[in-house]
mmCIF file with all atom_site columns, C-alpha atoms in Angstrom:
data_model
loop_
_atom_site.group_PDB
_atom_site.id
_atom_site.type_symbol
_atom_site.label_atom_id
_atom_site.label_alt_id
_atom_site.label_comp_id
_atom_site.label_asym_id
_atom_site.label_entity_id
_atom_site.label_seq_id
_atom_site.pdbx_PDB_ins_code
_atom_site.Cartn_x
_atom_site.Cartn_y
_atom_site.Cartn_z
_atom_site.occupancy
_atom_site.B_iso_or_equiv
_atom_site.pdbx_formal_charge
_atom_site.auth_seq_id
_atom_site.auth_comp_id
_atom_site.auth_asym_id
_atom_site.auth_atom_id
_atom_site.pdbx_PDB_model_num
ATOM 1   C CA . MET V 1 1   ? -49.351 5.208  59.153 1.00 66.00 ? 184 MET V CA 1
ATOM 2   C CA . THR V 1 2   ? -48.337 3.047  56.668 1.00 82.00 ? 185 THR V CA 1
ATOM 3   C CA . ALA V 1 3   ? -46.260 5.380  55.008 1.00 77.00 ? 186 ALA V CA 1
ATOM 4   C CA . ALA V 1 4   ? -44.464 6.272  58.155 1.00 75.00 ? 187 ALA V CA 1
ATOM 5   C CA . LEU V 1 5   ? -44.093 2.831  59.064 1.00 81.00 ? 188 LEU V CA 1
ATOM 6   C CA . ASP V 1 6   ? -42.662 1.843  56.082 1.00 79.00 ? 189 ASP V CA 1
ATOM 7   C CA . GLN V 1 7   ? -39.933 4.441  56.096 1.00 77.00 ? 190 GLN V CA 1
ATOM 8   C CA . LEU V 1 8   ? -39.022 3.129  59.536 1.00 79.00 ? 191 LEU V CA 1
ATOM 9   C CA . ASP V 1 9   ? -38.669 0.033  58.137 1.00 80.00 ? 192 ASP V CA 1
ATOM 10  C CA . ARG V 1 10  ? -36.169 1.370  55.715 1.00 80.00 ? 193 ARG V CA 1
ATOM 11  C CA . LEU V 1 11  ? -34.429 3.111  58.405 1.00 73.00 ? 194 LEU V CA 1
ATOM 12  C CA . TYR V 1 12  ? -33.882 0.143  60.411 1.00 78.00 ? 195 TYR V CA 1
ATOM 13  C CA . ALA V 1 13  ? -32.657 -1.765 57.225 1.00 80.00 ? 196 ALA V CA 1
ATOM 14  C CA . LEU V 1 14  ? -30.148 0.768  56.644 1.00 79.00 ? 197 LEU V CA 1
ATOM 15  C CA . PRO V 1 15  ? -26.730 -1.023 56.592 1.00 83.00 ? 198 PRO V CA 1
ATOM 16  C CA . VAL V 1 16  ? -25.232 1.483  59.627 1.00 82.00 ? 199 VAL V CA 1
ATOM 17  C CA . GLU V 1 17  ? -21.836 -0.590 59.920 1.00 85.00 ? 200 GLU V CA 1
ATOM 18  C CA . SER V 1 18  ? -21.416 -0.206 56.152 1.00 84.00 ? 201 SER V CA 1
ATOM 19  C CA . ILE V 1 19  ? -21.922 3.355  55.907 1.00 84.00 ? 202 ILE V CA 1
ATOM 20  C CA . ALA V 1 20  ? -19.547 3.636  58.755 1.00 86.00 ? 203 ALA V CA 1
ATOM 21  C CA . THR V 1 21  ? -16.454 1.275  57.222 1.00 89.00 ? 204 THR V CA 1
ATOM 22  C CA . VAL V 1 22  ? -17.566 3.830  53.960 1.00 87.00 ? 205 VAL V CA 1
ATOM 23  C CA . ALA V 1 23  ? -17.086 6.889  56.075 1.00 88.00 ? 206 ALA V CA 1
ATOM 24  C CA . VAL V 1 24  ? -13.766 5.786  57.508 1.00 91.00 ? 207 VAL V CA 1
ATOM 25  C CA . GLU V 1 25  ? -12.412 4.466  53.883 1.00 92.00 ? 208 GLU V CA 1
ATOM 26  C CA . ARG V 1 26  ? -13.233 7.892  52.070 1.00 91.00 ? 209 ARG V CA 1
ATOM 27  C CA . HIS V 1 27  ? -11.225 9.610  55.141 1.00 94.00 ? 210 HIS V CA 1
ATOM 28  C CA . GLU V 1 28  ? -8.467  7.245  55.117 1.00 96.00 ? 211 GLU V CA 1
ATOM 29  C CA . ASP V 1 29  ? -6.101  10.409 54.130 1.00 96.00 ? 212 ASP V CA 1
ATOM 30  C CA . GLU V 1 30  ? -7.014  12.743 56.784 1.00 96.00 ? 213 GLU V CA 1
ATOM 31  C CA . ILE V 1 31  ? -7.521  9.742  59.414 1.00 96.00 ? 214 ILE V CA 1
ATOM 32  C CA . THR V 1 32  ? -3.590  8.503  58.475 1.00 98.00 ? 215 THR V CA 1
ATOM 33  C CA . GLU V 1 33  ? -2.373  12.692 58.242 1.00 98.00 ? 216 GLU V CA 1
ATOM 34  C CA . PHE V 1 34  ? -3.496  12.892 61.756 1.00 97.00 ? 217 PHE V CA 1
ATOM 35  C CA . ASN V 1 35  ? -1.584  10.308 62.691 1.00 98.00 ? 218 ASN V CA 1
ATOM 36  C CA . ARG V 1 36  ? 1.448   11.971 61.044 1.00 98.00 ? 219 ARG V CA 1
ATOM 37  C CA . GLU V 1 37  ? 0.522   15.497 62.495 1.00 97.00 ? 220 GLU V CA 1
ATOM 38  C CA . GLN V 1 38  ? 1.199   13.191 66.045 1.00 97.00 ? 221 GLN V CA 1
ATOM 39  C CA . LEU V 1 39  ? 4.015   12.156 65.142 1.00 97.00 ? 222 LEU V CA 1
ATOM 40  C CA . ASP V 1 40  ? 5.488   15.296 64.114 1.00 96.00 ? 223 ASP V CA 1
ATOM 41  C CA . LYS V 1 41  ? 5.000   16.398 67.581 1.00 95.00 ? 224 LYS V CA 1
ATOM 42  C CA . GLY V 1 42  ? 6.692   13.596 69.298 1.00 95.00 ? 225 GLY V CA 1
ATOM 43  C CA . LEU V 1 43  ? 3.529   12.207 70.638 1.00 97.00 ? 226 LEU V CA 1
ATOM 44  C CA . ASP V 1 44  ? 1.782   8.841  70.019 1.00 98.00 ? 227 ASP V CA 1
ATOM 45  C CA . SER V 1 45  ? -1.910  8.517  69.721 1.00 97.00 ? 228 SER V CA 1
ATOM 46  C CA . ASP V 1 46  ? -2.044  8.510  73.690 1.00 97.00 ? 229 ASP V CA 1
ATOM 47  C CA . GLY V 1 47  ? -0.865  11.727 73.953 1.00 96.00 ? 230 GLY V CA 1
ATOM 48  C CA . ARG V 1 48  ? 2.542   10.466 75.314 1.00 97.00 ? 231 ARG V CA 1
ATOM 49  C CA . SER V 1 49  ? 6.013   11.998 74.476 1.00 96.00 ? 232 SER V CA 1
ATOM 50  C CA . LEU V 1 50  ? 8.193   9.302  72.194 1.00 96.00 ? 233 LEU V CA 1
ATOM 51  C CA . GLY V 1 51  ? 11.180  11.327 73.481 1.00 92.00 ? 234 GLY V CA 1
ATOM 52  C CA . SER V 1 52  ? 14.129  12.647 71.928 1.00 88.00 ? 235 SER V CA 1
ATOM 53  C CA . TYR V 1 53  ? 17.010  12.168 69.434 1.00 81.00 ? 236 TYR V CA 1
ATOM 54  C CA . ALA V 1 54  ? 19.768  11.360 70.963 1.00 73.00 ? 237 ALA V CA 1
ATOM 55  C CA . SER V 1 55  ? 22.465  12.227 68.463 1.00 66.00 ? 238 SER V CA 1
ATOM 56  C CA . ARG V 1 56  ? 22.578  15.396 67.247 1.00 61.00 ? 239 ARG V CA 1
ATOM 57  C CA . LYS V 1 57  ? 24.683  14.008 64.003 1.00 64.00 ? 240 LYS V CA 1
ATOM 58  C CA . TYR V 1 58  ? 21.275  11.759 63.289 1.00 59.00 ? 241 TYR V CA 1
ATOM 59  C CA . LYS V 1 59  ? 18.957  14.325 63.026 1.00 56.00 ? 242 LYS V CA 1
ATOM 60  C CA . GLY V 1 60  ? 20.922  17.510 62.752 1.00 59.00 ? 243 GLY V CA 1
ATOM 61  C CA . ARG V 1 61  ? 19.729  19.070 66.489 1.00 64.00 ? 244 ARG V CA 1
ATOM 62  C CA . LEU V 1 62  ? 17.976  17.636 69.326 1.00 73.00 ? 245 LEU V CA 1
ATOM 63  C CA . ARG V 1 63  ? 14.281  17.249 68.769 1.00 81.00 ? 246 ARG V CA 1
ATOM 64  C CA . PRO V 1 64  ? 11.251  14.885 69.278 1.00 89.00 ? 247 PRO V CA 1
ATOM 65  C CA . VAL V 1 65  ? 11.457  11.361 68.186 1.00 92.00 ? 248 VAL V CA 1
ATOM 66  C CA . ASP V 1 66  ? 9.102   12.114 64.725 1.00 94.00 ? 249 ASP V CA 1
ATOM 67  C CA . LEU V 1 67  ? 9.725   8.582  63.354 1.00 95.00 ? 250 LEU V CA 1
ATOM 68  C CA . LEU V 1 68  ? 10.661  10.549 59.924 1.00 92.00 ? 251 LEU V CA 1
ATOM 69  C CA . ASP V 1 69  ? 13.710  9.565  58.561 1.00 89.00 ? 252 ASP V CA 1
ATOM 70  C CA . THR V 1 70  ? 13.438  8.456  54.487 1.00 92.00 ? 253 THR V CA 1
ATOM 71  C CA . GLY V 1 71  ? 9.431   8.589  54.875 1.00 95.00 ? 254 GLY V CA 1
ATOM 72  C CA . ALA V 1 72  ? 8.651   5.052  54.067 1.00 97.00 ? 255 ALA V CA 1
ATOM 73  C CA . PHE V 1 73  ? 7.407   4.286  57.466 1.00 98.00 ? 256 PHE V CA 1
ATOM 74  C CA . ARG V 1 74  ? 5.046   7.394  57.402 1.00 97.00 ? 257 ARG V CA 1
ATOM 75  C CA . GLY V 1 75  ? 3.996   7.064  54.140 1.00 97.00 ? 258 GLY V CA 1
ATOM 76  C CA . SER V 1 76  ? 2.733   3.147  54.193 1.00 98.00 ? 259 SER V CA 1
ATOM 77  C CA . PHE V 1 77  ? -0.093  4.196  57.237 1.00 98.00 ? 260 PHE V CA 1
ATOM 78  C CA . ASN V 1 78  ? -3.000  2.820  55.982 1.00 98.00 ? 261 ASN V CA 1
ATOM 79  C CA . VAL V 1 79  ? -6.644  2.622  58.067 1.00 97.00 ? 262 VAL V CA 1
ATOM 80  C CA . ASP V 1 80  ? -8.493  -0.566 58.313 1.00 95.00 ? 263 ASP V CA 1
ATOM 81  C CA . ALA V 1 81  ? -12.363 -0.041 58.696 1.00 91.00 ? 264 ALA V CA 1
ATOM 82  C CA . GLN V 1 82  ? -13.850 -2.859 61.513 1.00 88.00 ? 265 GLN V CA 1
ATOM 83  C CA . THR V 1 83  ? -16.652 -3.537 62.976 1.00 83.00 ? 266 THR V CA 1
ATOM 84  C CA . GLY V 1 84  ? -17.081 -0.337 65.369 1.00 81.00 ? 267 GLY V CA 1
ATOM 85  C CA . GLY V 1 85  ? -14.084 1.415  64.562 1.00 88.00 ? 268 GLY V CA 1
ATOM 86  C CA . PHE V 1 86  ? -10.912 1.336  62.421 1.00 94.00 ? 269 PHE V CA 1
ATOM 87  C CA . VAL V 1 87  ? -7.285  0.506  63.150 1.00 96.00 ? 270 VAL V CA 1
ATOM 88  C CA . VAL V 1 88  ? -4.440  2.475  61.803 1.00 97.00 ? 271 VAL V CA 1
ATOM 89  C CA . ASP V 1 89  ? -1.380  0.208  60.498 1.00 97.00 ? 272 ASP V CA 1
ATOM 90  C CA . ALA V 1 90  ? 1.831   0.247  58.560 1.00 98.00 ? 273 ALA V CA 1
ATOM 91  C CA . THR V 1 91  ? 3.132   -1.796 55.668 1.00 98.00 ? 274 THR V CA 1
ATOM 92  C CA . ASP V 1 92  ? 7.016   -0.496 56.023 1.00 98.00 ? 275 ASP V CA 1
ATOM 93  C CA . SER V 1 93  ? 9.436   -3.569 56.826 1.00 97.00 ? 276 SER V CA 1
ATOM 94  C CA . LYS V 1 94  ? 10.455  -0.880 59.875 1.00 97.00 ? 277 LYS V CA 1
ATOM 95  C CA . THR V 1 95  ? 6.869   -0.892 61.583 1.00 98.00 ? 278 THR V CA 1
ATOM 96  C CA . GLN V 1 96  ? 7.360   -4.337 63.842 1.00 98.00 ? 279 GLN V CA 1
ATOM 97  C CA . LYS V 1 97  ? 11.015  -2.668 64.868 1.00 98.00 ? 280 LYS V CA 1
ATOM 98  C CA . LEU V 1 98  ? 9.626   0.648  65.301 1.00 98.00 ? 281 LEU V CA 1
ATOM 99  C CA . THR V 1 99  ? 6.364   -0.394 67.370 1.00 98.00 ? 282 THR V CA 1
ATOM 100 C CA . ALA V 1 100 ? 8.652   -2.733 69.313 1.00 98.00 ? 283 ALA V CA 1
ATOM 101 C CA . LYS V 1 101 ? 10.794  0.236  70.408 1.00 96.00 ? 284 LYS V CA 1
ATOM 102 C CA . TYR V 1 102 ? 8.442   3.311  70.844 1.00 97.00 ? 285 TYR V CA 1
ATOM 103 C CA . GLY V 1 103 ? 4.794   0.777  71.434 1.00 97.00 ? 286 GLY V CA 1
ATOM 104 C CA . LYS V 1 104 ? 1.798   0.277  69.384 1.00 98.00 ? 287 LYS V CA 1
ATOM 105 C CA . ALA V 1 105 ? 0.370   3.518  70.174 1.00 98.00 ? 288 ALA V CA 1
ATOM 106 C CA . ILE V 1 106 ? 2.447   5.165  67.438 1.00 98.00 ? 289 ILE V CA 1
ATOM 107 C CA . LEU V 1 107 ? -0.466  3.874  65.441 1.00 98.00 ? 290 LEU V CA 1
ATOM 108 C CA . GLY V 1 108 ? -3.619  5.394  65.620 1.00 97.00 ? 291 GLY V CA 1
ATOM 109 C CA . VAL V 1 109 ? -5.054  9.141  66.115 1.00 96.00 ? 292 VAL V CA 1
ATOM 110 C CA . SER V 1 110 ? -5.802  10.587 69.502 1.00 95.00 ? 293 SER V CA 1
ATOM 111 C CA . ASP V 1 111 ? -8.905  11.433 71.560 1.00 95.00 ? 294 ASP V CA 1
ATOM 112 C CA . GLU V 1 112 ? -8.621  15.234 70.309 1.00 94.00 ? 295 GLU V CA 1
ATOM 113 C CA . ASN V 1 113 ? -8.889  14.173 66.573 1.00 94.00 ? 296 ASN V CA 1
ATOM 114 C CA . LYS V 1 114 ? -11.971 11.269 67.228 1.00 93.00 ? 297 LYS V CA 1
ATOM 115 C CA . PRO V 1 115 ? -14.683 14.135 67.564 1.00 95.00 ? 298 PRO V CA 1
ATOM 116 C CA . ALA V 1 116 ? -13.665 14.999 63.305 1.00 93.00 ? 299 ALA V CA 1
ATOM 117 C CA . ILE V 1 117 ? -13.472 11.340 62.844 1.00 92.00 ? 300 ILE V CA 1
ATOM 118 C CA . GLY V 1 118 ? -17.006 10.952 64.320 1.00 90.00 ? 301 GLY V CA 1
ATOM 119 C CA . GLU V 1 119 ? -18.380 14.000 62.805 1.00 93.00 ? 302 GLU V CA 1
ATOM 120 C CA . TRP V 1 120 ? -17.606 12.457 59.000 1.00 90.00 ? 303 TRP V CA 1
ATOM 121 C CA . ILE V 1 121 ? -19.153 9.131  59.762 1.00 87.00 ? 304 ILE V CA 1
ATOM 122 C CA . LYS V 1 122 ? -22.454 11.384 60.944 1.00 89.00 ? 305 LYS V CA 1
ATOM 123 C CA . ASP V 1 123 ? -22.198 13.140 57.984 1.00 91.00 ? 306 ASP V CA 1
ATOM 124 C CA . GLU V 1 124 ? -22.634 10.219 55.866 1.00 85.00 ? 307 GLU V CA 1
ATOM 125 C CA . LEU V 1 125 ? -25.161 8.023  57.865 1.00 84.00 ? 308 LEU V CA 1
ATOM 126 C CA . ILE V 1 126 ? -27.366 11.635 57.521 1.00 88.00 ? 309 ILE V CA 1
ATOM 127 C CA . SER V 1 127 ? -26.762 11.296 53.905 1.00 89.00 ? 310 SER V CA 1
ATOM 128 C CA . GLU V 1 128 ? -28.202 7.849  53.703 1.00 80.00 ? 311 GLU V CA 1
ATOM 129 C CA . ILE V 1 129 ? -31.091 8.764  56.104 1.00 79.00 ? 312 ILE V CA 1
ATOM 130 C CA . GLU V 1 130 ? -32.027 11.814 53.874 1.00 83.00 ? 313 GLU V CA 1
ATOM 131 C CA . GLN V 1 131 ? -31.698 8.987  50.637 1.00 80.00 ? 314 GLN V CA 1
ATOM 132 C CA . GLU V 1 132 ? -33.853 6.682  52.223 1.00 69.00 ? 315 GLU V CA 1
ATOM 133 C CA . LEU V 1 133 ? -36.744 9.021  53.273 1.00 70.00 ? 316 LEU V CA 1
#
């Protein structure tokens, strides 16, 4: 009985929040790629359309807004793990201008992609639990 109680104590002592943070940090590239893929479709993280480019000259042909011109904005995406989740942000100088025009939801992942991220976090937790037992 004491061994089982010791195992329970070790489980309760697991730093779940920091394990989740590490999982998010390990998968930063995949998370930011989810954001880029949404933009490729002309959608924000809420699934709303960003519209279409108005000038054929600007993007060559009419197509959805993808916020890809030089690639600097999309290349500056990063993930900040926070208590209870994470935030996708961008460090490019155009970030404030673009979020003002298209909304803050241009940064983030859709509900469609959140289960995959949850699986990564779950896998990290299971791995840590297995190591403790």
